[in-house]
mmCIF file of C-alpha atoms and ligand atoms in Angstrom:
data_model
loop_
_atom_site.group_PDB
_atom_site.id
_atom_site.type_symbol
_atom_site.label_atom_id
_atom_site.label_comp_id
_atom_site.label_asym_id
_atom_site.label_seq_id
_atom_site.Cartn_x
_atom_site.Cartn_y
_atom_site.Cartn_z
ATOM 1 C CA MET A 1 4.847 12.980 13.810
ATOM 2 C CA ARG A 2 7.719 11.716 15.890
ATOM 3 C CA LEU A 3 8.644 8.089 16.470
ATOM 4 C CA GLY A 4 11.577 7.894 18.877
ATOM 5 C CA ASN A 5 14.258 10.060 17.245
ATOM 6 C CA VAL A 6 12.741 9.812 13.775
ATOM 7 C CA ASN A 7 10.412 12.297 12.090
ATOM 8 C CA LEU A 8 7.670 10.775 9.949
ATOM 9 C CA HIS A 9 5.487 12.712 7.533
ATOM 10 C CA ILE A 10 2.723 11.347 5.341
ATOM 11 C CA VAL A 11 3.175 13.158 2.031
ATOM 12 C CA SER A 12 0.237 12.762 -0.307
ATOM 13 C CA ASP A 13 0.359 12.452 -4.080
ATOM 14 C CA GLY A 14 -3.388 13.050 -4.062
ATOM 15 C CA ARG A 15 -6.142 10.558 -4.605
ATOM 16 C CA ALA A 16 -7.039 8.179 -7.416
ATOM 17 C CA TRP A 17 -10.118 6.098 -8.222
ATOM 18 C CA MET A 18 -9.683 2.392 -8.974
ATOM 19 C CA ASP A 19 -12.005 -0.490 -9.697
ATOM 20 C CA GLY A 20 -13.342 -1.836 -6.388
ATOM 21 C CA GLY A 21 -13.190 -5.450 -7.512
ATOM 22 C CA GLY A 22 -9.488 -5.069 -8.259
ATOM 23 C CA HIS A 23 -8.813 -4.035 -4.697
ATOM 24 C CA PHE A 24 -10.693 -6.841 -3.008
ATOM 25 C CA GLY A 25 -10.203 -9.837 -5.304
ATOM 26 C CA LEU A 26 -12.510 -12.699 -4.362
ATOM 27 C CA VAL A 27 -14.376 -10.755 -1.678
ATOM 28 C CA PRO A 28 -17.987 -10.157 -2.815
ATOM 29 C CA LYS A 29 -19.013 -6.568 -3.357
ATOM 30 C CA VAL A 30 -21.808 -6.810 -0.779
ATOM 31 C CA LEU A 31 -19.064 -7.285 1.829
ATOM 32 C CA TRP A 32 -16.434 -4.787 0.681
ATOM 33 C CA GLU A 33 -19.031 -2.095 0.103
ATOM 34 C CA LYS A 34 -19.557 -2.008 3.857
ATOM 35 C CA VAL A 35 -15.934 -0.823 4.130
ATOM 36 C CA VAL A 36 -15.731 1.583 1.212
ATOM 37 C CA ARG A 37 -18.483 2.721 -1.142
ATOM 38 C CA ALA A 38 -18.077 2.518 -4.914
ATOM 39 C CA ASP A 39 -19.116 5.231 -7.361
ATOM 40 C CA GLU A 40 -21.368 4.640 -10.391
ATOM 41 C CA LEU A 41 -18.373 3.254 -12.331
ATOM 42 C CA ASN A 42 -17.667 0.752 -9.509
ATOM 43 C CA ARG A 43 -14.564 2.724 -8.565
ATOM 44 C CA ILE A 44 -13.401 3.341 -5.007
ATOM 45 C CA PRO A 45 -11.216 6.183 -3.730
ATOM 46 C CA MET A 46 -7.587 5.262 -3.174
ATOM 47 C CA ALA A 47 -5.205 7.464 -1.217
ATOM 48 C CA LEU A 48 -1.666 7.873 -2.512
ATOM 49 C CA ASN A 49 0.111 8.264 0.824
ATOM 50 C CA CYS A 50 3.875 8.414 0.437
ATOM 51 C CA LEU A 51 6.090 8.585 3.533
ATOM 52 C CA LEU A 52 8.972 10.912 4.308
ATOM 53 C CA VAL A 53 11.303 9.613 7.019
ATOM 54 C CA VAL A 54 14.035 11.798 8.509
ATOM 55 C CA SER A 55 16.528 9.588 10.310
ATOM 56 C CA GLU A 56 20.125 10.317 11.323
ATOM 57 C CA GLY A 57 20.227 13.302 8.987
ATOM 58 C CA LYS A 58 19.014 11.290 5.994
ATOM 59 C CA ARG A 59 15.808 12.259 4.211
ATOM 60 C CA ILE A 60 14.182 9.134 2.898
ATOM 61 C CA LEU A 61 11.064 9.179 0.722
ATOM 62 C CA VAL A 62 9.103 5.939 0.439
ATOM 63 C CA ASP A 63 7.106 5.631 -2.803
ATOM 64 C CA THR A 64 6.217 8.475 -5.127
ATOM 65 C CA GLY A 65 2.570 7.980 -6.188
ATOM 66 C CA PHE A 66 1.300 8.264 -9.756
ATOM 67 C CA GLY A 67 3.336 11.382 -10.565
ATOM 68 C CA ASP A 68 2.622 13.835 -13.351
ATOM 69 C CA LYS A 69 3.428 11.958 -16.566
ATOM 70 C CA LEU A 70 -0.025 10.444 -17.083
ATOM 71 C CA SER A 71 -1.872 11.286 -20.291
ATOM 72 C CA PRO A 72 -5.129 13.279 -20.042
ATOM 73 C CA LYS A 73 -7.027 10.052 -20.734
ATOM 74 C CA GLU A 74 -5.245 8.178 -17.922
ATOM 75 C CA ARG A 75 -5.878 11.061 -15.547
ATOM 76 C CA GLU A 76 -9.557 10.846 -16.401
ATOM 77 C CA ILE A 77 -9.652 7.058 -15.920
ATOM 78 C CA TYR A 78 -7.999 7.340 -12.498
ATOM 79 C CA GLY A 79 -9.880 10.520 -11.558
ATOM 80 C CA ILE A 80 -6.664 12.324 -10.618
ATOM 81 C CA ALA A 81 -6.933 16.055 -9.988
ATOM 82 C CA GLY A 82 -4.131 18.595 -9.761
ATOM 83 C CA GLU A 83 -0.467 18.759 -10.773
ATOM 84 C CA ASN A 84 2.765 18.627 -8.839
ATOM 85 C CA ARG A 85 0.983 17.063 -5.877
ATOM 86 C CA LEU A 86 3.820 15.170 -4.191
ATOM 87 C CA VAL A 87 6.561 17.746 -4.754
ATOM 88 C CA GLY A 88 4.143 20.545 -3.789
ATOM 89 C CA ASN A 89 3.300 18.796 -0.519
ATOM 90 C CA LEU A 90 6.996 18.149 0.184
ATOM 91 C CA CYS A 91 7.694 21.858 -0.363
ATOM 92 C CA ARG A 92 4.902 22.759 2.058
ATOM 93 C CA LEU A 93 6.763 20.678 4.650
ATOM 94 C CA GLY A 94 9.955 22.587 3.849
ATOM 95 C CA PHE A 95 11.702 20.028 1.617
ATOM 96 C CA ALA A 96 12.859 20.658 -1.940
ATOM 97 C CA PRO A 97 13.409 17.778 -4.422
ATOM 98 C CA GLU A 98 17.202 18.129 -4.032
ATOM 99 C CA ASP A 99 16.872 17.583 -0.269
ATOM 100 C CA ILE A 100 15.873 13.929 -0.706
ATOM 101 C CA ASP A 101 18.783 11.509 -0.138
ATOM 102 C CA ILE A 102 17.085 8.170 -0.745
ATOM 103 C CA VAL A 103 13.876 7.156 -2.532
ATOM 104 C CA ILE A 104 12.675 3.663 -1.653
ATOM 105 C CA ASN A 105 10.166 2.047 -4.015
ATOM 106 C CA THR A 106 8.099 -0.691 -2.400
ATOM 107 C CA HIS A 107 7.665 -2.016 -5.944
ATOM 108 C CA LEU A 108 7.431 -0.644 -9.474
ATOM 109 C CA HIS A 109 3.678 -0.569 -10.150
ATOM 110 C CA SER A 110 2.864 2.810 -11.642
ATOM 111 C CA ASP A 111 0.902 4.102 -8.620
ATOM 112 C CA HIS A 112 4.042 3.679 -6.477
ATOM 113 C CA CYS A 113 6.843 4.994 -8.662
ATOM 114 C CA GLY A 114 5.209 7.335 -11.192
ATOM 115 C CA GLY A 115 6.636 10.309 -9.292
ATOM 116 C CA ASN A 116 10.194 8.914 -9.536
ATOM 117 C CA THR A 117 10.662 10.852 -12.746
ATOM 118 C CA ILE A 118 9.305 13.974 -14.415
ATOM 119 C CA LEU A 119 8.989 15.249 -17.941
ATOM 120 C CA ARG A 120 11.397 18.021 -18.767
ATOM 121 C CA PHE A 121 10.778 19.931 -21.944
ATOM 122 C CA GLY A 122 13.648 21.311 -23.969
ATOM 123 C CA LYS A 123 13.506 24.653 -25.746
ATOM 124 C CA VAL A 124 10.289 25.184 -27.691
ATOM 125 C CA SER A 125 12.396 25.308 -30.869
ATOM 126 C CA ASP A 126 13.820 21.774 -30.559
ATOM 127 C CA ARG A 127 10.605 20.216 -29.138
ATOM 128 C CA ARG A 128 12.603 17.699 -27.168
ATOM 129 C CA ARG A 129 11.139 16.153 -24.090
ATOM 130 C CA GLU A 130 13.157 14.176 -21.691
ATOM 131 C CA VAL A 131 12.223 12.090 -18.675
ATOM 132 C CA VAL A 132 14.557 12.792 -15.752
ATOM 133 C CA PRO A 133 14.683 11.833 -12.057
ATOM 134 C CA THR A 134 12.446 14.083 -9.934
ATOM 135 C CA PHE A 135 14.924 13.979 -7.061
ATOM 136 C CA PRO A 136 18.275 14.945 -8.600
ATOM 137 C CA ARG A 137 20.543 13.931 -5.702
ATOM 138 C CA ALA A 138 18.683 10.852 -4.545
ATOM 139 C CA GLU A 139 19.696 7.250 -4.782
ATOM 140 C CA TYR A 140 16.643 5.183 -5.719
ATOM 141 C CA TRP A 141 16.432 1.847 -3.907
ATOM 142 C CA ILE A 142 14.723 -0.983 -5.796
ATOM 143 C CA GLN A 143 14.792 -4.741 -5.243
ATOM 144 C CA ARG A 144 16.745 -6.537 -7.977
ATOM 145 C CA LEU A 145 14.010 -9.095 -8.599
ATOM 146 C CA GLU A 146 11.349 -6.372 -8.790
ATOM 147 C CA LEU A 147 13.378 -4.541 -11.423
ATOM 148 C CA ALA A 148 13.769 -7.784 -13.380
ATOM 149 C CA ASP A 149 9.996 -8.350 -13.308
ATOM 150 C CA ALA A 150 9.417 -4.736 -14.351
ATOM 151 C CA ARG A 151 11.928 -4.856 -17.214
ATOM 152 C CA TYR A 152 10.461 -8.058 -18.602
ATOM 153 C CA PRO A 153 6.731 -7.874 -17.910
ATOM 154 C CA ASN A 154 4.116 -10.300 -19.203
ATOM 155 C CA GLU A 155 0.622 -9.767 -20.536
ATOM 156 C CA ARG A 156 -0.803 -9.354 -17.031
ATOM 157 C CA THR A 157 1.809 -6.951 -15.635
ATOM 158 C CA ARG A 158 2.696 -4.905 -18.706
ATOM 159 C CA ALA A 159 0.164 -2.116 -18.186
ATOM 160 C CA THR A 160 1.572 -1.132 -14.787
ATOM 161 C CA TYR A 161 5.340 -1.560 -15.336
ATOM 162 C CA LEU A 162 6.251 1.596 -17.261
ATOM 163 C CA ALA A 163 9.894 1.915 -18.292
ATOM 164 C CA GLU A 164 9.827 5.715 -17.986
ATOM 165 C CA ASN A 165 9.426 5.326 -14.212
ATOM 166 C CA PHE A 166 12.702 3.425 -13.704
ATOM 167 C CA VAL A 167 14.935 3.357 -16.816
ATOM 168 C CA PRO A 168 15.959 7.059 -16.472
ATOM 169 C CA LEU A 169 17.268 6.273 -12.969
ATOM 170 C CA GLU A 170 19.572 3.611 -14.354
ATOM 171 C CA GLU A 171 20.717 5.891 -17.168
ATOM 172 C CA ARG A 172 21.706 8.603 -14.701
ATOM 173 C CA GLY A 173 23.444 6.239 -12.301
ATOM 174 C CA GLN A 174 20.906 6.926 -9.547
ATOM 175 C CA LEU A 175 19.621 3.380 -9.117
ATOM 176 C CA ARG A 176 20.725 1.152 -6.252
ATOM 177 C CA LEU A 177 19.730 -2.469 -6.605
ATOM 178 C CA LEU A 178 18.863 -4.237 -3.368
ATOM 179 C CA TYR A 179 19.535 -7.940 -2.877
ATOM 180 C CA GLY A 180 16.941 -8.623 -0.172
ATOM 181 C CA ASP A 181 16.499 -6.911 3.211
ATOM 182 C CA THR A 182 18.641 -3.771 3.448
ATOM 183 C CA ARG A 183 19.300 -1.124 6.076
ATOM 184 C CA ALA A 184 19.159 2.580 5.190
ATOM 185 C CA THR A 185 20.105 3.884 8.661
ATOM 186 C CA SER A 186 20.342 2.191 12.061
ATOM 187 C CA GLU A 187 16.619 3.097 12.435
ATOM 188 C CA VAL A 188 15.209 2.401 8.966
ATOM 189 C CA ARG A 189 15.272 -0.811 6.950
ATOM 190 C CA CYS A 190 13.650 -2.402 3.914
ATOM 191 C CA VAL A 191 12.200 -5.890 4.329
ATOM 192 C CA VAL A 192 10.986 -8.055 1.470
ATOM 193 C CA THR A 193 7.252 -8.786 1.927
ATOM 194 C CA ARG A 194 6.472 -11.138 -0.901
ATOM 195 C CA GLY A 195 3.032 -11.650 -2.429
ATOM 196 C CA HIS A 196 1.718 -8.528 -4.150
ATOM 197 C CA THR A 197 4.806 -8.948 -6.323
ATOM 198 C CA ARG A 198 7.654 -11.455 -5.935
ATOM 199 C CA ALA A 199 9.994 -8.876 -4.425
ATOM 200 C CA HIS A 200 7.626 -6.326 -2.922
ATOM 201 C CA GLN A 201 9.231 -4.610 0.074
ATOM 202 C CA SER A 202 7.936 -2.776 3.143
ATOM 203 C CA VAL A 203 9.831 -0.277 5.303
ATOM 204 C CA ILE A 204 10.314 -0.708 9.048
ATOM 205 C CA ILE A 205 11.228 2.214 11.322
ATOM 206 C CA GLU A 206 12.546 1.450 14.824
ATOM 207 C CA SER A 207 13.688 4.174 17.203
ATOM 208 C CA GLY A 208 13.616 4.856 20.948
ATOM 209 C CA GLY A 209 11.777 1.608 21.638
ATOM 210 C CA GLU A 210 9.001 2.434 19.139
ATOM 211 C CA THR A 211 8.260 0.656 15.869
ATOM 212 C CA ALA A 212 6.365 1.518 12.691
ATOM 213 C CA ILE A 213 5.897 -0.195 9.349
ATOM 214 C CA TYR A 214 4.938 1.273 5.996
ATOM 215 C CA LEU A 215 3.171 -1.689 4.444
ATOM 216 C CA GLY A 216 2.893 -0.616 0.800
ATOM 217 C CA ASP A 217 0.631 -2.981 -1.122
ATOM 218 C CA LEU A 218 1.162 -5.861 1.308
ATOM 219 C CA ALA A 219 -1.931 -4.399 2.985
ATOM 220 C CA PRO A 220 -3.095 -1.279 1.147
ATOM 221 C CA ARG A 221 -5.964 -0.729 3.591
ATOM 222 C CA ALA A 222 -6.542 -1.483 7.256
ATOM 223 C CA VAL A 223 -9.135 -4.131 6.383
ATOM 224 C CA ASN A 224 -6.459 -6.108 4.497
ATOM 225 C CA VAL A 225 -4.636 -6.640 7.817
ATOM 226 C CA GLU A 226 -7.793 -7.286 9.803
ATOM 227 C CA CYS A 227 -8.940 -9.994 7.353
ATOM 228 C CA LEU A 228 -6.062 -12.038 5.908
ATOM 229 C CA ALA A 229 -8.221 -13.465 3.092
ATOM 230 C CA TRP A 230 -8.940 -9.971 1.734
ATOM 231 C CA VAL A 231 -6.285 -9.853 -0.977
ATOM 232 C CA ALA A 232 -6.267 -7.575 -4.022
ATOM 233 C CA ALA A 233 -6.887 -9.120 -7.435
ATOM 234 C CA PHE A 234 -3.667 -7.391 -8.552
ATOM 235 C CA ASP A 235 -1.510 -9.635 -6.337
ATOM 236 C CA VAL A 236 0.790 -11.896 -8.325
ATOM 237 C CA GLU A 237 1.050 -14.477 -5.537
ATOM 238 C CA PRO A 238 -2.103 -14.159 -3.407
ATOM 239 C CA LEU A 239 -1.353 -17.176 -1.208
ATOM 240 C CA GLU A 240 2.102 -15.746 -0.430
ATOM 241 C CA THR A 241 0.418 -12.437 0.450
ATOM 242 C CA ILE A 242 -1.703 -14.221 3.054
ATOM 243 C CA GLU A 243 1.313 -15.920 4.671
ATOM 244 C CA THR A 244 3.393 -12.722 4.624
ATOM 245 C CA LYS A 245 0.489 -10.823 6.198
ATOM 246 C CA ARG A 246 0.117 -13.499 8.878
ATOM 247 C CA ARG A 247 3.807 -13.142 9.777
ATOM 248 C CA ILE A 248 3.751 -9.325 9.746
ATOM 249 C CA ARG A 249 0.460 -9.237 11.690
ATOM 250 C CA ASP A 250 1.906 -11.380 14.498
ATOM 251 C CA TRP A 251 5.101 -9.306 14.502
ATOM 252 C CA ALA A 252 3.126 -6.023 14.597
ATOM 253 C CA LEU A 253 1.059 -7.197 17.570
ATOM 254 C CA GLU A 254 4.159 -8.288 19.469
ATOM 255 C CA LYS A 255 6.014 -5.019 18.773
ATOM 256 C CA ASN A 256 2.897 -2.832 19.050
ATOM 257 C CA ALA A 257 3.978 -1.427 15.685
ATOM 258 C CA LEU A 258 2.315 1.597 14.139
ATOM 259 C CA LEU A 259 0.840 0.476 10.800
ATOM 260 C CA ILE A 260 0.973 3.012 7.964
ATOM 261 C CA PHE A 261 -1.399 2.455 5.039
ATOM 262 C CA GLU A 262 -0.574 3.708 1.570
ATOM 263 C CA HIS A 263 -3.992 3.490 -0.088
ATOM 264 C CA ASP A 264 -6.571 3.608 2.714
ATOM 265 C CA SER A 265 -8.818 6.592 2.064
ATOM 266 C CA ARG A 266 -9.951 6.663 5.698
ATOM 267 C CA VAL A 267 -7.254 5.225 7.970
ATOM 268 C CA GLN A 268 -3.762 6.636 7.389
ATOM 269 C CA MET A 269 -2.222 4.869 10.354
ATOM 270 C CA GLY A 270 -3.136 2.914 13.435
ATOM 271 C CA TYR A 271 -2.304 0.174 15.920
ATOM 272 C CA LEU A 272 -3.482 -3.417 15.644
ATOM 273 C CA ARG A 273 -5.510 -4.959 18.467
ATOM 274 C CA GLU A 274 -6.712 -8.540 18.864
ATOM 275 C CA GLU A 275 -9.675 -9.757 20.872
ATOM 276 C CA GLY A 276 -10.945 -13.312 20.797
ATOM 277 C CA GLY A 277 -9.270 -14.050 17.464
ATOM 278 C CA ARG A 278 -10.657 -10.902 15.804
ATOM 279 C CA TYR A 279 -8.296 -8.200 14.639
ATOM 280 C CA LYS A 280 -8.983 -4.480 14.496
ATOM 281 C CA VAL A 281 -6.856 -1.499 13.526
ATOM 282 C CA ILE A 282 -7.393 1.399 15.925
ATOM 283 C CA GLU A 283 -6.846 4.585 13.982
ATOM 284 C CA ILE A 284 -4.692 7.331 15.398
ATOM 285 C CA ALA A 285 -5.410 10.966 14.556
ATOM 286 C CA PRO A 286 -4.332 11.811 11.015
ATOM 287 C CA GLU A 287 -1.983 14.686 10.342
ATOM 288 C CA PRO A 288 -3.517 18.081 9.704
ATOM 289 C CA GLY A 289 -3.764 18.969 6.022
ATOM 290 C CA ARG A 290 -4.832 15.512 4.969
ATOM 291 C CA PRO A 291 -6.526 15.651 1.562
HETATM 292 ZN ZN1 ZN B 1 -0.695 0.302 -5.172
#
């Protein structure tokens, strides 16, 4: 779709299944099940919607999904089907991995940066396997504080901060550390949206008088914007999440910003409306080819 002079494409890395309680934190199941139904393992479907932005000749990919390095057991746990999902969908849009100039990671949880790198096998004879950047020309943009938290995880964050998703970028000189809000082009900028992690960032696109925001895990689903108290159990600073969402919600209403949701299995994008203190995201038609 077009937003001013910018082209936006939702590029899917497929779909995963995650524990419903994890996604809704303190919200009782009887309430969240009205929004999304759980399977017999209490899992709910979670889209892995990455975003390709073409602005001023730069091809910018925001987040990279789970990627293809998961073990068979992890794939089973997350219910992930198919290989080469993100790169395959990029190719279908006419973009090869070497066409990507910048990869922005909202944060380094494994469902957002797993596709940063791929396994490359050496000759059968030497049995070497190497993890290399998926996008060979790209600069990968990561907040400094997020990288610090990922490099030195604790017992709660260890399972999702996997070194193979970011260390190879440093080794190859393809990592750019960001020190807070940073502009990629005159139309695209990263803004720190603290809460899910200490240095989680979202991406704002502004062009031709129109505005959009890719929220990442600040609000993975539309309902997380509509109800500020609906915060994922994964969030490191849930009270910060609420205040950041309040600020972004007010800003989005004022700017009539298009909201783009990374994990919503039903609403890819929409506009926020308010009536009598109640908030509602009005979905706009998804792109054809949505999984
Ligand atoms: Zn996520």
